Amino acid sequence: MNLLRFLFLLVLIAAVDPGTVRAQTPAPPISGMVISSQRGPVGGVTVSLVHPIIGRNAPVFSAPNGAYFFANVPPQTQPYFIEAYWGNQLLFRGELLYQGAPVQFNISLP
């Protein structure tokens, strides 16, 4: 009897149209590189997004190759501020408009 149930479940699973099963995907990420004009890619830099209405997100750190990314950022009609810190020292602050499409934003340091 258990074998019959198992076969029945396999038939049901095979009959499901894969087009109707959709995984929920996160919002496209914001990504970029932290690059110094003197040293090239810079790792270990704290990068934050700050929005005037929704506030500050959890910061991320740039990888040894300078790369950073944010996932699941809520799209907004007003721009975010993107900030880069070394310890407590603000190295960069700029504006970034994120409306749901992937954004590549490189941070240039002196």
JSON list of C-alpha atoms in Angstrom, two decimals:
[
{"chain": "A", "resi": 1, "resn": "MET", "atom": "CA", "xyz": [0.00, 0.00, 0.00]},
{"chain": "A", "resi": 2, "resn": "ASN", "atom": "CA", "xyz": [2.82, 2.42, 0.81]},
{"chain": "A", "resi": 3, "resn": "LEU", "atom": "CA", "xyz": [4.39, 1.74, -2.57]},
{"chain": "A", "resi": 4, "resn": "LEU", "atom": "CA", "xyz": [1.08, 2.64, -4.24]},
{"chain": "A", "resi": 5, "resn": "ARG", "atom": "CA", "xyz": [0.93, 5.94, -2.36]},
{"chain": "A", "resi": 6, "resn": "PHE", "atom": "CA", "xyz": [4.51, 6.68, -3.27]},
{"chain": "A", "resi": 7, "resn": "LEU", "atom": "CA", "xyz": [3.86, 6.05, -6.97]},
{"chain": "A", "resi": 8, "resn": "PHE", "atom": "CA", "xyz": [0.73, 8.19, -6.83]},
{"chain": "A", "resi": 9, "resn": "LEU", "atom": "CA", "xyz": [2.73, 11.08, -5.33]},
{"chain": "A", "resi": 10, "resn": "LEU", "atom": "CA", "xyz": [5.38, 10.71, -8.04]},
{"chain": "A", "resi": 11, "resn": "VAL", "atom": "CA", "xyz": [2.68, 10.93, -10.72]},
{"chain": "A", "resi": 12, "resn": "LEU", "atom": "CA", "xyz": [1.25, 14.08, -9.09]},
{"chain": "A", "resi": 13, "resn": "ILE", "atom": "CA", "xyz": [4.66, 15.72, -8.87]},
{"chain": "A", "resi": 14, "resn": "ALA", "atom": "CA", "xyz": [5.44, 14.88, -12.50]},
{"chain": "A", "resi": 15, "resn": "ALA", "atom": "CA", "xyz": [2.10, 16.31, -13.61]},
{"chain": "A", "resi": 16, "resn": "VAL", "atom": "CA", "xyz": [2.75, 19.75, -12.09]},
{"chain": "A", "resi": 17, "resn": "ASP", "atom": "CA", "xyz": [3.53, 22.29, -14.80]},
{"chain": "A", "resi": 18, "resn": "PRO", "atom": "CA", "xyz": [6.95, 23.80, -13.93]},
{"chain": "A", "resi": 19, "resn": "GLY", "atom": "CA", "xyz": [5.74, 27.14, -15.27]},
{"chain": "A", "resi": 20, "resn": "THR", "atom": "CA", "xyz": [3.18, 27.38, -12.47]},
{"chain": "A", "resi": 21, "resn": "VAL", "atom": "CA", "xyz": [5.71, 26.79, -9.70]},
{"chain": "A", "resi": 22, "resn": "ARG", "atom": "CA", "xyz": [7.66, 29.99, -9.12]},
{"chain": "A", "resi": 23, "resn": "ALA", "atom": "CA", "xyz": [10.24, 30.60, -6.47]},
{"chain": "A", "resi": 24, "resn": "GLN", "atom": "CA", "xyz": [10.15, 33.99, -4.86]},
{"chain": "A", "resi": 25, "resn": "THR", "atom": "CA", "xyz": [13.31, 35.79, -5.94]},
{"chain": "A", "resi": 26, "resn": "PRO", "atom": "CA", "xyz": [14.89, 38.63, -3.99]},
{"chain": "A", "resi": 27, "resn": "ALA", "atom": "CA", "xyz": [15.08, 42.12, -5.42]},
{"chain": "A", "resi": 28, "resn": "PRO", "atom": "CA", "xyz": [18.02, 42.62, -7.78]},
{"chain": "A", "resi": 29, "resn": "PRO", "atom": "CA", "xyz": [21.14, 43.62, -5.88]},
{"chain": "A", "resi": 30, "resn": "ILE", "atom": "CA", "xyz": [23.07, 46.80, -5.75]},
{"chain": "A", "resi": 31, "resn": "SER", "atom": "CA", "xyz": [26.71, 46.00, -6.34]},
{"chain": "A", "resi": 32, "resn": "GLY", "atom": "CA", "xyz": [29.99, 47.65, -7.12]},
{"chain": "A", "resi": 33, "resn": "MET", "atom": "CA", "xyz": [33.66, 48.02, -6.33]},
{"chain": "A", "resi": 34, "resn": "VAL", "atom": "CA", "xyz": [35.55, 50.20, -3.86]},
{"chain": "A", "resi": 35, "resn": "ILE", "atom": "CA", "xyz": [38.57, 51.49, -5.74]},
{"chain": "A", "resi": 36, "resn": "SER", "atom": "CA", "xyz": [41.36, 53.85, -4.69]},
{"chain": "A", "resi": 37, "resn": "SER", "atom": "CA", "xyz": [43.06, 55.94, -7.36]},
{"chain": "A", "resi": 38, "resn": "GLN", "atom": "CA", "xyz": [46.41, 55.16, -5.66]},
{"chain": "A", "resi": 39, "resn": "ARG", "atom": "CA", "xyz": [45.98, 51.54, -4.47]},
{"chain": "A", "resi": 40, "resn": "GLY", "atom": "CA", "xyz": [43.39, 49.97, -6.78]},
{"chain": "A", "resi": 41, "resn": "PRO", "atom": "CA", "xyz": [40.68, 47.74, -5.22]},
{"chain": "A", "resi": 42, "resn": "VAL", "atom": "CA", "xyz": [40.22, 48.27, -1.47]},
{"chain": "A", "resi": 43, "resn": "GLY", "atom": "CA", "xyz": [38.95, 45.54, 0.84]},
{"chain": "A", "resi": 44, "resn": "GLY", "atom": "CA", "xyz": [37.61, 45.95, 4.36]},
{"chain": "A", "resi": 45, "resn": "VAL", "atom": "CA", "xyz": [35.71, 49.18, 3.71]},
{"chain": "A", "resi": 46, "resn": "THR", "atom": "CA", "xyz": [32.30, 49.47, 5.41]},
{"chain": "A", "resi": 47, "resn": "VAL", "atom": "CA", "xyz": [29.61, 50.38, 2.87]},
{"chain": "A", "resi": 48, "resn": "SER", "atom": "CA", "xyz": [26.13, 51.54, 3.98]},
{"chain": "A", "resi": 49, "resn": "LEU", "atom": "CA", "xyz": [22.92, 52.63, 2.33]},
{"chain": "A", "resi": 50, "resn": "VAL", "atom": "CA", "xyz": [20.96, 55.41, 4.04]},
{"chain": "A", "resi": 51, "resn": "HIS", "atom": "CA", "xyz": [17.49, 56.49, 2.98]},
{"chain": "A", "resi": 52, "resn": "PRO", "atom": "CA", "xyz": [15.86, 59.68, 4.33]},
{"chain": "A", "resi": 53, "resn": "ILE", "atom": "CA", "xyz": [12.56, 57.86, 4.99]},
{"chain": "A", "resi": 54, "resn": "ILE", "atom": "CA", "xyz": [13.41, 54.21, 5.76]},
{"chain": "A", "resi": 55, "resn": "GLY", "atom": "CA", "xyz": [16.75, 54.82, 7.47]},
{"chain": "A", "resi": 56, "resn": "ARG", "atom": "CA", "xyz": [20.08, 52.98, 7.41]},
{"chain": "A", "resi": 57, "resn": "ASN", "atom": "CA", "xyz": [20.50, 49.39, 6.30]},
{"chain": "A", "resi": 58, "resn": "ALA", "atom": "CA", "xyz": [22.86, 46.83, 7.76]},
{"chain": "A", "resi": 59, "resn": "PRO", "atom": "CA", "xyz": [26.34, 47.70, 6.47]},
{"chain": "A", "resi": 60, "resn": "VAL", "atom": "CA", "xyz": [28.43, 45.37, 4.32]},
{"chain": "A", "resi": 61, "resn": "PHE", "atom": "CA", "xyz": [32.20, 45.11, 3.96]},
{"chain": "A", "resi": 62, "resn": "SER", "atom": "CA", "xyz": [34.04, 45.21, 0.68]},
{"chain": "A", "resi": 63, "resn": "ALA", "atom": "CA", "xyz": [35.82, 41.97, -0.17]},
{"chain": "A", "resi": 64, "resn": "PRO", "atom": "CA", "xyz": [39.60, 41.83, -0.63]},
{"chain": "A", "resi": 65, "resn": "ASN", "atom": "CA", "xyz": [39.05, 42.51, -4.35]},
{"chain": "A", "resi": 66, "resn": "GLY", "atom": "CA", "xyz": [36.99, 45.64, -3.49]},
{"chain": "A", "resi": 67, "resn": "ALA", "atom": "CA", "xyz": [33.62, 44.10, -4.41]},
{"chain": "A", "resi": 68, "resn": "TYR", "atom": "CA", "xyz": [30.49, 44.71, -2.33]},
{"chain": "A", "resi": 69, "resn": "PHE", "atom": "CA", "xyz": [26.78, 44.04, -2.80]},
{"chain": "A", "resi": 70, "resn": "PHE", "atom": "CA", "xyz": [23.41, 44.59, -1.18]},
{"chain": "A", "resi": 71, "resn": "ALA", "atom": "CA", "xyz": [20.46, 42.26, -1.75]},
{"chain": "A", "resi": 72, "resn": "ASN", "atom": "CA", "xyz": [16.78, 42.76, -0.93]},
{"chain": "A", "resi": 73, "resn": "VAL", "atom": "CA", "xyz": [16.92, 46.55, -1.00]},
{"chain": "A", "resi": 74, "resn": "PRO", "atom": "CA", "xyz": [13.43, 48.09, -1.21]},
{"chain": "A", "resi": 75, "resn": "PRO", "atom": "CA", "xyz": [13.02, 50.15, -4.38]},
{"chain": "A", "resi": 76, "resn": "GLN", "atom": "CA", "xyz": [12.38, 53.85, -3.68]},
{"chain": "A", "resi": 77, "resn": "THR", "atom": "CA", "xyz": [11.50, 56.91, -5.72]},
{"chain": "A", "resi": 78, "resn": "GLN", "atom": "CA", "xyz": [13.90, 59.08, -3.68]},
{"chain": "A", "resi": 79, "resn": "PRO", "atom": "CA", "xyz": [17.64, 58.33, -3.86]},
{"chain": "A", "resi": 80, "resn": "TYR", "atom": "CA", "xyz": [19.63, 56.50, -1.21]},
{"chain": "A", "resi": 81, "resn": "PHE", "atom": "CA", "xyz": [22.87, 57.89, 0.13]},
{"chain": "A", "resi": 82, "resn": "ILE", "atom": "CA", "xyz": [25.70, 55.41, -0.22]},
{"chain": "A", "resi": 83, "resn": "GLU", "atom": "CA", "xyz": [28.52, 55.83, 2.29]},
{"chain": "A", "resi": 84, "resn": "ALA", "atom": "CA", "xyz": [31.96, 54.25, 2.64]},
{"chain": "A", "resi": 85, "resn": "TYR", "atom": "CA", "xyz": [33.82, 54.21, 5.96]},
{"chain": "A", "resi": 86, "resn": "TRP", "atom": "CA", "xyz": [37.24, 53.13, 7.12]},
{"chain": "A", "resi": 87, "resn": "GLY", "atom": "CA", "xyz": [36.64, 52.58, 10.82]},
{"chain": "A", "resi": 88, "resn": "ASN", "atom": "CA", "xyz": [34.72, 55.70, 11.90]},
{"chain": "A", "resi": 89, "resn": "GLN", "atom": "CA", "xyz": [36.14, 57.90, 9.13]},
{"chain": "A", "resi": 90, "resn": "LEU", "atom": "CA", "xyz": [33.74, 58.77, 6.31]},
{"chain": "A", "resi": 91, "resn": "LEU", "atom": "CA", "xyz": [35.62, 58.31, 3.02]},
{"chain": "A", "resi": 92, "resn": "PHE", "atom": "CA", "xyz": [32.81, 58.76, 0.52]},
{"chain": "A", "resi": 93, "resn": "ARG", "atom": "CA", "xyz": [29.16, 59.83, 0.36]},
{"chain": "A", "resi": 94, "resn": "GLY", "atom": "CA", "xyz": [27.13, 59.88, -2.82]},
{"chain": "A", "resi": 95, "resn": "GLU", "atom": "CA", "xyz": [23.57, 59.45, -4.09]},
{"chain": "A", "resi": 96, "resn": "LEU", "atom": "CA", "xyz": [22.22, 56.29, -5.65]},
{"chain": "A", "resi": 97, "resn": "LEU", "atom": "CA", "xyz": [18.74, 55.87, -7.15]},
{"chain": "A", "resi": 98, "resn": "TYR", "atom": "CA", "xyz": [17.43, 52.32, -6.84]},
{"chain": "A", "resi": 99, "resn": "GLN", "atom": "CA", "xyz": [14.05, 51.56, -8.39]},
{"chain": "A", "resi": 100, "resn": "GLY", "atom": "CA", "xyz": [14.28, 47.77, -8.62]},
{"chain": "A", "resi": 101, "resn": "ALA", "atom": "CA", "xyz": [16.60, 47.21, -11.60]},
{"chain": "A", "resi": 102, "resn": "PRO", "atom": "CA", "xyz": [20.17, 46.04, -10.88]},
{"chain": "A", "resi": 103, "resn": "VAL", "atom": "CA", "xyz": [22.55, 48.91, -10.13]},
{"chain": "A", "resi": 104, "resn": "GLN", "atom": "CA", "xyz": [26.33, 48.86, -10.50]},
{"chain": "A", "resi": 105, "resn": "PHE", "atom": "CA", "xyz": [27.87, 51.67, -8.40]},
{"chain": "A", "resi": 106, "resn": "ASN", "atom": "CA", "xyz": [31.61, 51.98, -8.04]},
{"chain": "A", "resi": 107, "resn": "ILE", "atom": "CA", "xyz": [33.00, 53.99, -5.13]},
{"chain": "A", "resi": 108, "resn": "SER", "atom": "CA", "xyz": [36.13, 55.95, -6.02]},
{"chain": "A", "resi": 109, "resn": "LEU", "atom": "CA", "xyz": [38.42, 56.86, -3.14]},
{"chain": "A", "resi": 110, "resn": "PRO", "atom": "CA", "xyz": [41.39, 59.24, -3.32]}
]
